[in-house]
Amino acid sequence: MTIDLDTLKRTALEEAEELLQELERCALELDTRPGDLALVEEMFRAAHTLKGSASCVGFQRITALAHEAESLLASVTARQRTADPEFAA
């Protein structure tokens, strides 16, 4: 069985678009519900999935950016930072 890398990359990009929309939706909701850890956890999962998908197909810049987002979101769930309106901007 051969793996078609081009198909995997297209699929990863389609998934990335959906995940970015999810991240945007949650960030906008944080404006009206600051400190809502459930939203932050949703964002973390989306960033984590984005990181994994990007890494699998060699999109290293997306992988690095998603990793940074994931770290920032983890700092909120660890209560090292707050999810105030400035955080979501």
mmCIF file of C-alpha atoms in Angstrom, residues 12-88:
data_model
loop_
_atom_site.group_PDB
_atom_site.id
_atom_site.type_symbol
_atom_site.label_atom_id
_atom_site.label_comp_id
_atom_site.label_asym_id
_atom_site.label_seq_id
_atom_site.Cartn_x
_atom_site.Cartn_y
_atom_site.Cartn_z
ATOM 1 C CA ALA A 12 -4.674 18.183 6.614
ATOM 2 C CA LEU A 13 -5.325 21.622 5.111
ATOM 3 C CA GLU A 14 -9.079 21.016 5.030
ATOM 4 C CA GLU A 15 -8.975 19.898 8.655
ATOM 5 C CA ALA A 16 -6.814 22.918 9.550
ATOM 6 C CA GLU A 17 -9.447 25.253 8.145
ATOM 7 C CA GLU A 18 -12.121 23.650 10.331
ATOM 8 C CA LEU A 19 -9.881 23.745 13.400
ATOM 9 C CA LEU A 20 -9.005 27.405 12.840
ATOM 10 C CA GLN A 21 -12.705 28.219 12.573
ATOM 11 C CA GLU A 22 -13.242 26.417 15.884
ATOM 12 C CA LEU A 23 -10.403 28.371 17.488
ATOM 13 C CA GLU A 24 -11.836 31.633 16.194
ATOM 14 C CA ARG A 25 -15.341 30.794 17.438
ATOM 15 C CA CYS A 26 -14.033 29.998 20.902
ATOM 16 C CA ALA A 27 -11.841 33.126 21.005
ATOM 17 C CA LEU A 28 -14.842 35.281 20.120
ATOM 18 C CA GLU A 29 -16.923 33.576 22.802
ATOM 19 C CA LEU A 30 -14.202 34.292 25.357
ATOM 20 C CA ASP A 31 -14.958 37.979 24.810
ATOM 21 C CA THR A 32 -18.399 37.443 26.308
ATOM 22 C CA ARG A 33 -17.429 34.664 28.729
ATOM 23 C CA PRO A 34 -13.961 35.578 30.031
ATOM 24 C CA GLY A 35 -12.368 32.920 32.160
ATOM 25 C CA ASP A 36 -14.551 30.101 30.780
ATOM 26 C CA LEU A 37 -12.165 27.164 31.090
ATOM 27 C CA ALA A 38 -14.397 24.906 28.997
ATOM 28 C CA LEU A 39 -13.825 27.221 26.027
ATOM 29 C CA VAL A 40 -10.099 27.267 26.706
ATOM 30 C CA GLU A 41 -10.075 23.462 26.792
ATOM 31 C CA GLU A 42 -11.914 23.354 23.451
ATOM 32 C CA MET A 43 -9.282 25.666 22.033
ATOM 33 C CA PHE A 44 -6.509 23.485 23.461
ATOM 34 C CA ARG A 45 -7.955 20.371 21.814
ATOM 35 C CA ALA A 46 -8.267 22.153 18.472
ATOM 36 C CA ALA A 47 -4.677 23.437 18.688
ATOM 37 C CA HIS A 48 -3.451 19.978 19.703
ATOM 38 C CA THR A 49 -5.207 18.320 16.770
ATOM 39 C CA LEU A 50 -3.912 20.983 14.398
ATOM 40 C CA LYS A 51 -0.382 20.428 15.689
ATOM 41 C CA GLY A 52 -0.592 16.680 15.192
ATOM 42 C CA SER A 53 -2.064 16.872 11.701
ATOM 43 C CA ALA A 54 0.439 19.475 10.558
ATOM 44 C CA SER A 55 3.328 17.502 11.970
ATOM 45 C CA CYS A 56 2.244 14.307 10.209
ATOM 46 C CA VAL A 57 2.484 15.947 6.786
ATOM 47 C CA GLY A 58 5.583 18.031 7.432
ATOM 48 C CA PHE A 59 4.021 21.475 7.883
ATOM 49 C CA GLN A 60 6.608 22.537 10.439
ATOM 50 C CA ARG A 61 5.667 26.219 10.709
ATOM 51 C CA ILE A 62 2.038 25.350 11.402
ATOM 52 C CA THR A 63 3.206 22.705 13.863
ATOM 53 C CA ALA A 64 5.327 25.264 15.723
ATOM 54 C CA LEU A 65 2.553 27.864 15.795
ATOM 55 C CA ALA A 66 -0.007 25.330 17.040
ATOM 56 C CA HIS A 67 2.465 24.199 19.713
ATOM 57 C CA GLU A 68 2.846 27.790 20.939
ATOM 58 C CA ALA A 69 -0.947 28.206 21.033
ATOM 59 C CA GLU A 70 -1.265 24.924 22.907
ATOM 60 C CA SER A 71 1.327 26.066 25.481
ATOM 61 C CA LEU A 72 -0.440 29.383 25.989
ATOM 62 C CA LEU A 73 -3.785 27.653 26.456
ATOM 63 C CA ALA A 74 -2.243 25.150 28.871
ATOM 64 C CA SER A 75 -1.008 28.063 30.987
ATOM 65 C CA VAL A 76 -4.619 29.203 31.343
ATOM 66 C CA THR A 77 -5.904 25.799 32.411
ATOM 67 C CA ALA A 78 -3.002 25.586 34.893
ATOM 68 C CA ARG A 79 -4.170 28.979 36.225
ATOM 69 C CA GLN A 80 -0.817 30.598 35.471
ATOM 70 C CA ARG A 81 -2.598 33.086 33.223
ATOM 71 C CA THR A 82 -6.180 34.317 32.876
ATOM 72 C CA ALA A 83 -8.394 34.148 29.798
ATOM 73 C CA ASP A 84 -9.383 37.800 29.841
ATOM 74 C CA PRO A 85 -10.435 39.788 26.747
ATOM 75 C CA GLU A 86 -6.811 40.722 26.005
ATOM 76 C CA PHE A 87 -5.877 37.020 25.985
ATOM 77 C CA ALA A 88 -8.367 36.259 23.228
#
